[in-house]
Coordinates of C-alpha atoms and ligand atoms in Angstrom, one line a residue:
M283 CA 40.8 -13.4 -41.0
L284 CA 42.6 -11.0 -43.2
K285 CA 45.1 -10.2 -40.5
K286 CA 46.3 -13.8 -40.6
I287 CA 47.8 -13.5 -44.0
T288 CA 51.5 -13.7 -43.7
T289 CA 53.0 -13.2 -47.2
A290 CA 52.6 -10.7 -50.0
A291 CA 51.9 -13.7 -52.3
S292 CA 48.9 -14.7 -50.3
V293 CA 47.7 -11.1 -50.3
V294 CA 47.8 -11.2 -54.1
A295 CA 45.9 -14.5 -54.0
L296 CA 43.3 -13.0 -51.8
F297 CA 42.8 -10.1 -54.2
A298 CA 42.3 -12.6 -57.0
L299 CA 39.6 -14.3 -54.8
T300 CA 37.9 -11.0 -54.1
A301 CA 37.9 -10.3 -57.8
C302 CA 36.2 -13.6 -58.5
G303 CA 33.7 -13.1 -55.7
G304 CA 32.8 -9.7 -57.2
S305 CA 32.2 -11.0 -60.7
S306 CA 30.2 -14.0 -59.6
G307 CA 27.9 -11.8 -57.6
G308 CA 25.2 -11.9 -60.2
G309 CA 24.4 -10.0 -63.4
S310 CA 22.9 -7.2 -61.5
T311 CA 26.2 -6.1 -60.0
T312 CA 27.5 -3.2 -61.9
T313 CA 30.1 -0.5 -61.4
G314 CA 29.2 3.0 -60.5
Q315 CA 29.7 4.3 -64.0
S316 CA 26.7 2.3 -65.2
G317 CA 24.4 2.9 -62.4
D318 CA 23.1 0.9 -59.4
T319 CA 25.6 -0.7 -57.1
I320 CA 28.6 1.2 -56.0
T321 CA 31.7 -0.9 -55.7
M322 CA 34.4 0.4 -53.4
G323 CA 37.9 -0.9 -53.3
F324 CA 39.3 -0.2 -49.8
A325 CA 43.1 -0.7 -49.1
Q326 CA 43.5 -0.8 -45.4
V327 CA 46.9 -0.2 -43.7
G328 CA 46.8 -3.4 -41.6
A329 CA 45.5 -4.6 -38.2
E330 CA 48.2 -3.1 -36.1
S331 CA 46.2 -1.5 -33.3
G332 CA 42.8 -1.3 -31.5
W333 CA 42.2 1.9 -33.5
R334 CA 42.7 0.1 -36.8
T335 CA 40.3 -2.8 -35.8
A336 CA 37.6 -0.3 -34.9
N337 CA 38.2 1.6 -38.1
T338 CA 37.9 -1.6 -40.3
K339 CA 34.7 -2.6 -38.5
S340 CA 33.3 0.9 -39.1
V341 CA 34.1 0.8 -42.8
Q342 CA 32.7 -2.7 -43.3
D343 CA 29.5 -2.1 -41.3
E344 CA 28.8 1.2 -42.9
A345 CA 29.4 -0.1 -46.4
K346 CA 26.8 -2.8 -45.8
A347 CA 24.4 -0.2 -44.3
A348 CA 24.9 2.0 -47.4
G349 CA 24.4 -0.9 -49.9
I350 CA 28.0 -0.4 -51.1
D351 CA 29.8 -3.5 -52.4
L352 CA 33.1 -3.4 -50.5
K353 CA 36.3 -5.1 -51.6
F354 CA 38.6 -5.0 -48.7
S355 CA 42.3 -5.7 -48.4
D356 CA 44.8 -5.6 -45.5
A357 CA 48.3 -4.5 -46.5
Q358 CA 50.0 -5.6 -43.3
Q359 CA 51.6 -2.1 -42.9
K360 CA 53.4 -2.5 -46.2
Q361 CA 53.2 0.2 -48.9
E362 CA 53.9 -2.3 -51.7
N363 CA 50.9 -4.4 -50.7
Q364 CA 48.7 -1.3 -50.7
I365 CA 49.9 -0.4 -54.2
K366 CA 49.1 -3.9 -55.4
A367 CA 45.7 -3.7 -53.9
I368 CA 45.0 -0.4 -55.6
R369 CA 46.2 -1.7 -58.9
S370 CA 43.9 -4.7 -58.5
Y371 CA 40.9 -2.4 -57.8
I372 CA 41.7 -0.4 -60.9
Q373 CA 41.7 -3.7 -63.0
Q374 CA 38.4 -4.7 -61.4
K375 CA 37.0 -1.3 -62.5
V376 CA 35.6 -0.5 -59.0
S377 CA 33.5 2.7 -58.8
V378 CA 35.6 4.3 -56.2
I379 CA 38.9 3.6 -54.4
A380 CA 39.4 4.5 -50.7
F381 CA 42.6 4.0 -48.8
S382 CA 44.5 5.0 -45.7
P383 CA 48.1 5.5 -46.9
V384 CA 50.6 3.7 -44.6
V385 CA 53.2 6.3 -45.3
E386 CA 52.9 9.8 -46.8
T387 CA 55.1 9.6 -49.9
G388 CA 55.4 7.5 -53.0
W389 CA 51.8 7.4 -54.2
D390 CA 51.8 9.6 -57.4
T391 CA 52.3 6.8 -59.9
V392 CA 49.6 4.5 -58.8
L393 CA 47.1 7.3 -58.2
L394 CA 47.8 8.6 -61.7
E395 CA 46.8 5.2 -63.0
A396 CA 43.5 5.4 -61.1
K397 CA 43.0 8.9 -62.4
R398 CA 43.6 7.8 -66.0
A399 CA 41.1 4.9 -65.5
N400 CA 38.6 7.5 -64.3
I401 CA 38.3 6.0 -60.8
P402 CA 37.9 8.6 -58.1
V403 CA 40.1 8.2 -55.0
I404 CA 39.2 9.1 -51.4
L405 CA 41.9 9.4 -48.8
T406 CA 40.7 8.3 -45.4
D407 CA 42.4 8.5 -42.0
R408 CA 45.9 9.4 -43.3
S409 CA 46.9 11.8 -46.1
I410 CA 49.7 11.8 -48.6
D411 CA 52.4 14.2 -49.3
S412 CA 52.1 15.1 -53.0
D413 CA 51.9 18.4 -54.9
D414 CA 49.3 17.0 -57.3
K415 CA 46.0 17.6 -55.5
S416 CA 44.1 16.3 -58.5
L417 CA 45.1 12.7 -57.6
Y418 CA 42.3 12.4 -55.0
K419 CA 38.9 14.0 -54.4
T420 CA 38.9 14.5 -50.7
F421 CA 40.7 13.6 -47.5
L422 CA 38.6 12.5 -44.5
G423 CA 40.4 12.2 -41.2
S424 CA 41.8 13.8 -38.0
D425 CA 44.1 16.7 -37.6
F426 CA 47.2 14.9 -36.3
V427 CA 49.2 18.0 -35.7
E428 CA 46.5 19.3 -33.4
E429 CA 46.5 16.0 -31.6
G430 CA 50.2 16.4 -30.9
R431 CA 49.6 19.9 -29.7
K432 CA 46.9 18.7 -27.2
A433 CA 49.4 16.2 -25.8
G434 CA 52.1 18.9 -25.5
D435 CA 49.7 21.3 -23.8
W436 CA 48.8 18.7 -21.2
L437 CA 52.4 18.0 -20.5
V438 CA 53.4 21.6 -20.1
A439 CA 50.4 22.2 -17.7
N440 CA 51.0 19.0 -15.6
V441 CA 54.7 18.7 -14.9
S442 CA 57.1 20.9 -13.0
G443 CA 60.9 20.9 -12.7
P444 CA 63.3 19.0 -15.0
T445 CA 61.3 16.5 -17.0
N446 CA 62.7 13.8 -19.2
V447 CA 60.4 12.6 -21.9
V448 CA 60.8 9.5 -24.1
E449 CA 58.7 9.4 -27.3
L450 CA 57.3 6.2 -28.9
Q451 CA 56.7 7.2 -32.5
G452 CA 54.2 5.7 -34.9
T453 CA 55.2 4.0 -38.2
T454 CA 58.2 5.9 -39.7
G455 CA 57.0 8.1 -42.6
A456 CA 53.3 7.8 -41.6
A457 CA 51.3 11.1 -41.4
P458 CA 50.1 10.5 -37.8
A459 CA 53.7 9.8 -36.7
I460 CA 55.2 12.9 -38.4
D461 CA 52.3 15.2 -37.3
R462 CA 51.9 14.1 -33.7
K463 CA 55.6 14.6 -33.2
K464 CA 55.5 18.0 -34.8
G465 CA 52.5 19.3 -32.8
F466 CA 54.0 18.1 -29.6
E467 CA 57.4 19.6 -30.3
E468 CA 55.7 22.9 -31.1
K469 CA 54.1 23.1 -27.6
I470 CA 57.2 22.1 -25.6
A471 CA 59.6 24.4 -27.6
G472 CA 61.1 27.0 -25.3
K473 CA 60.2 25.0 -22.2
S474 CA 63.8 24.5 -21.0
D475 CA 62.8 22.1 -18.2
I476 CA 61.2 19.6 -20.6
K477 CA 63.6 17.5 -22.7
V478 CA 62.8 14.6 -25.2
V479 CA 65.7 12.4 -24.3
A480 CA 64.9 9.6 -26.6
S481 CA 62.5 9.1 -29.6
Q482 CA 62.1 5.9 -31.6
T483 CA 59.4 4.1 -33.6
G484 CA 57.3 1.3 -32.1
D485 CA 55.4 1.0 -35.4
F486 CA 52.0 1.7 -33.7
T487 CA 52.0 -1.8 -32.2
R488 CA 51.8 -3.0 -28.6
S489 CA 54.8 -5.3 -29.1
G490 CA 56.8 -2.5 -30.7
G491 CA 56.0 -0.1 -27.8
K492 CA 57.1 -2.7 -25.3
Q493 CA 60.4 -3.5 -27.0
V494 CA 61.4 0.1 -27.5
M495 CA 60.4 1.0 -23.9
E496 CA 62.5 -1.9 -22.6
A497 CA 65.5 -0.5 -24.4
F498 CA 64.8 3.1 -23.2
L499 CA 64.5 1.9 -19.6
K500 CA 68.0 0.3 -20.0
S501 CA 69.6 3.2 -21.7
Q502 CA 68.0 6.2 -19.9
P503 CA 68.9 6.9 -16.3
K504 CA 65.9 9.1 -15.7
I505 CA 62.5 8.8 -17.5
D506 CA 59.6 11.0 -16.2
V507 CA 57.1 10.8 -19.1
V508 CA 56.3 8.6 -22.0
Y509 CA 54.6 10.2 -25.0
A510 CA 53.3 7.4 -27.2
H511 CA 51.7 8.2 -30.6
N512 CA 49.0 5.6 -29.9
D513 CA 47.3 3.7 -27.1
D514 CA 48.7 0.3 -28.1
M515 CA 52.4 1.5 -27.9
G516 CA 51.5 3.1 -24.5
L517 CA 50.0 -0.2 -23.3
G518 CA 53.2 -2.0 -24.4
A519 CA 55.2 0.5 -22.5
I520 CA 53.2 -0.1 -19.4
E521 CA 54.2 -3.8 -19.5
A522 CA 57.8 -2.8 -19.8
I523 CA 57.6 -0.3 -17.0
K524 CA 56.0 -2.9 -14.7
A525 CA 58.6 -5.5 -15.6
A526 CA 61.3 -2.9 -14.6
G527 CA 59.6 -2.6 -11.2
K528 CA 58.2 0.8 -11.7
V529 CA 54.6 2.1 -11.4
P530 CA 53.1 3.3 -14.7
G531 CA 51.1 6.5 -14.2
K532 CA 53.0 7.4 -11.1
D533 CA 56.8 6.8 -11.4
I534 CA 56.5 7.4 -15.1
K535 CA 53.6 9.4 -16.5
I536 CA 52.1 8.3 -19.8
I537 CA 50.4 10.3 -22.5
T538 CA 48.9 8.5 -25.5
V539 CA 46.6 9.2 -28.5
D540 CA 43.5 7.3 -29.7
A541 CA 41.2 6.6 -26.7
V542 CA 40.3 3.0 -27.7
K543 CA 38.7 0.8 -25.0
D544 CA 42.0 -0.7 -23.7
G545 CA 43.6 2.7 -23.5
M546 CA 40.6 4.2 -21.7
T547 CA 40.6 1.3 -19.3
A548 CA 44.3 1.9 -18.4
L549 CA 43.5 5.6 -18.1
S550 CA 40.7 5.0 -15.7
N551 CA 42.9 2.6 -13.7
G552 CA 45.5 5.3 -13.3
E553 CA 48.2 3.6 -15.5
I554 CA 47.9 6.2 -18.3
N555 CA 47.6 9.9 -17.3
F556 CA 46.1 11.5 -20.4
I557 CA 44.7 10.5 -23.8
V558 CA 44.1 12.6 -26.8
E559 CA 41.2 11.3 -28.8
C560 CA 41.4 10.1 -32.4
N561 CA 38.1 8.9 -33.8
P562 CA 38.3 5.7 -35.9
L563 CA 34.6 5.6 -36.8
L564 CA 35.0 7.1 -40.2
G565 CA 32.8 4.6 -42.1
K566 CA 29.6 6.5 -42.3
Q567 CA 31.2 9.8 -43.6
L568 CA 33.3 7.8 -46.0
M569 CA 30.3 6.1 -47.6
D570 CA 28.4 9.4 -47.8
L571 CA 31.5 11.0 -49.6
A572 CA 31.8 7.9 -51.8
K573 CA 28.2 8.2 -53.1
K574 CA 28.8 11.8 -53.9
V575 CA 32.1 11.4 -55.8
V576 CA 30.7 8.5 -57.8
K577 CA 27.8 10.8 -58.9
G578 CA 30.3 13.5 -59.8
E579 CA 29.1 15.8 -57.1
E580 CA 31.4 18.4 -55.5
V581 CA 32.8 17.4 -52.1
P582 CA 35.0 19.5 -49.7
A583 CA 38.7 18.9 -50.3
R584 CA 39.2 18.2 -46.6
V585 CA 36.8 16.8 -44.0
V586 CA 38.2 17.0 -40.4
T587 CA 37.1 14.7 -37.6
E588 CA 35.9 16.3 -34.4
E589 CA 37.6 14.9 -31.3
G590 CA 38.5 15.7 -27.7
T591 CA 40.8 14.6 -24.9
F592 CA 40.4 12.5 -21.7
T593 CA 41.8 12.8 -18.2
Q594 CA 41.6 9.9 -15.8
E595 CA 38.3 11.2 -14.3
Q596 CA 36.8 11.8 -17.7
A597 CA 37.8 8.3 -18.8
K598 CA 36.0 6.7 -15.8
A599 CA 32.8 8.6 -16.8
A600 CA 33.1 7.8 -20.5
L601 CA 34.1 4.2 -20.4
P602 CA 30.7 2.5 -19.9
Q603 CA 29.4 4.1 -23.1
R604 CA 32.6 3.5 -25.2
Q605 CA 31.8 1.6 -28.4
Y606 CA 35.3 0.6 -29.3
Ligands
GYE1243 O1 46.3 6.5 -34.2 C1 47.0 4.3 -34.7 C2 46.9 3.5 -35.9 O2 46.3 6.5 -38.6 C3 45.1 7.6 -36.9 O3 47.0 4.4 -36.9 C4 45.7 6.3 -37.4 C5 46.7 5.7 -36.4 C6 46.2 5.4 -35.0 O4 47.7 2.4 -36.0 O5 46.6 3.6 -33.5

């Protein structure tokens, strides 16, 4: 239901509701500082992709399983909404704040407020760009540069002759958009046959990927490969390619990142050529880390998620067991 919220005002109203819900939860509900129940304030990016939906479910399910009282908010991909959510969690004196920063920069002020209120912060999925490492306890998530490198390696090994690539970037300023571009560029640098002829953001959404791809198909005389920073944008691009009378996966090869069910289905159908995996099931590790930081125990500064890659054949084999 959270994804239905359309205005910042209603987001704020919802925080207020959440706050009331928390305090009417009975006298036994306490914050981490005083003991029993851990309360986590989680500021989610939004509901922009299949990855995000799976990530939200993982966080909600695992909070429940761990007996952690979760206050959840959806920022609709807006930094100002995430900042409001974090401030509201500080006011509510939650035991721990976890969030996935929509963009990398601009967090120091609000995180300093959390630090002064003695509320530990865990970064999950995406990291921030700040010199002050004392603003958060740990960062749990993927190595996005490495994901970009895997996409670049596959491209270099699987094309020959002059190859024009169009890139569908994630949300501007977001860690996975910056890093997936960087890792990919690193691997194609020096390959004179491979050219990125156009690169634009599709905001990690299916509709964004479709729109940008429609524009690319009009402006670019020759497109051989699409590199989409997530499955959803790749799926949007597939729609645009079909509408232009071309065959996705054949006339235009497609590389994406995530490996959510819809992406894996398109991969096994031959419409996508290669997917770099990015694991959204971070809930369990997040709750384990939260319990530790609330107790004041040491945690590693960085926890990297293990992930692989999928070819069309591998997707066919893996699809029946795919949970998300
Ligand atoms: O790849 C994309 C989502 O931050 C890793 O965000 C995440 C990315 C994921 O919208 O689908």
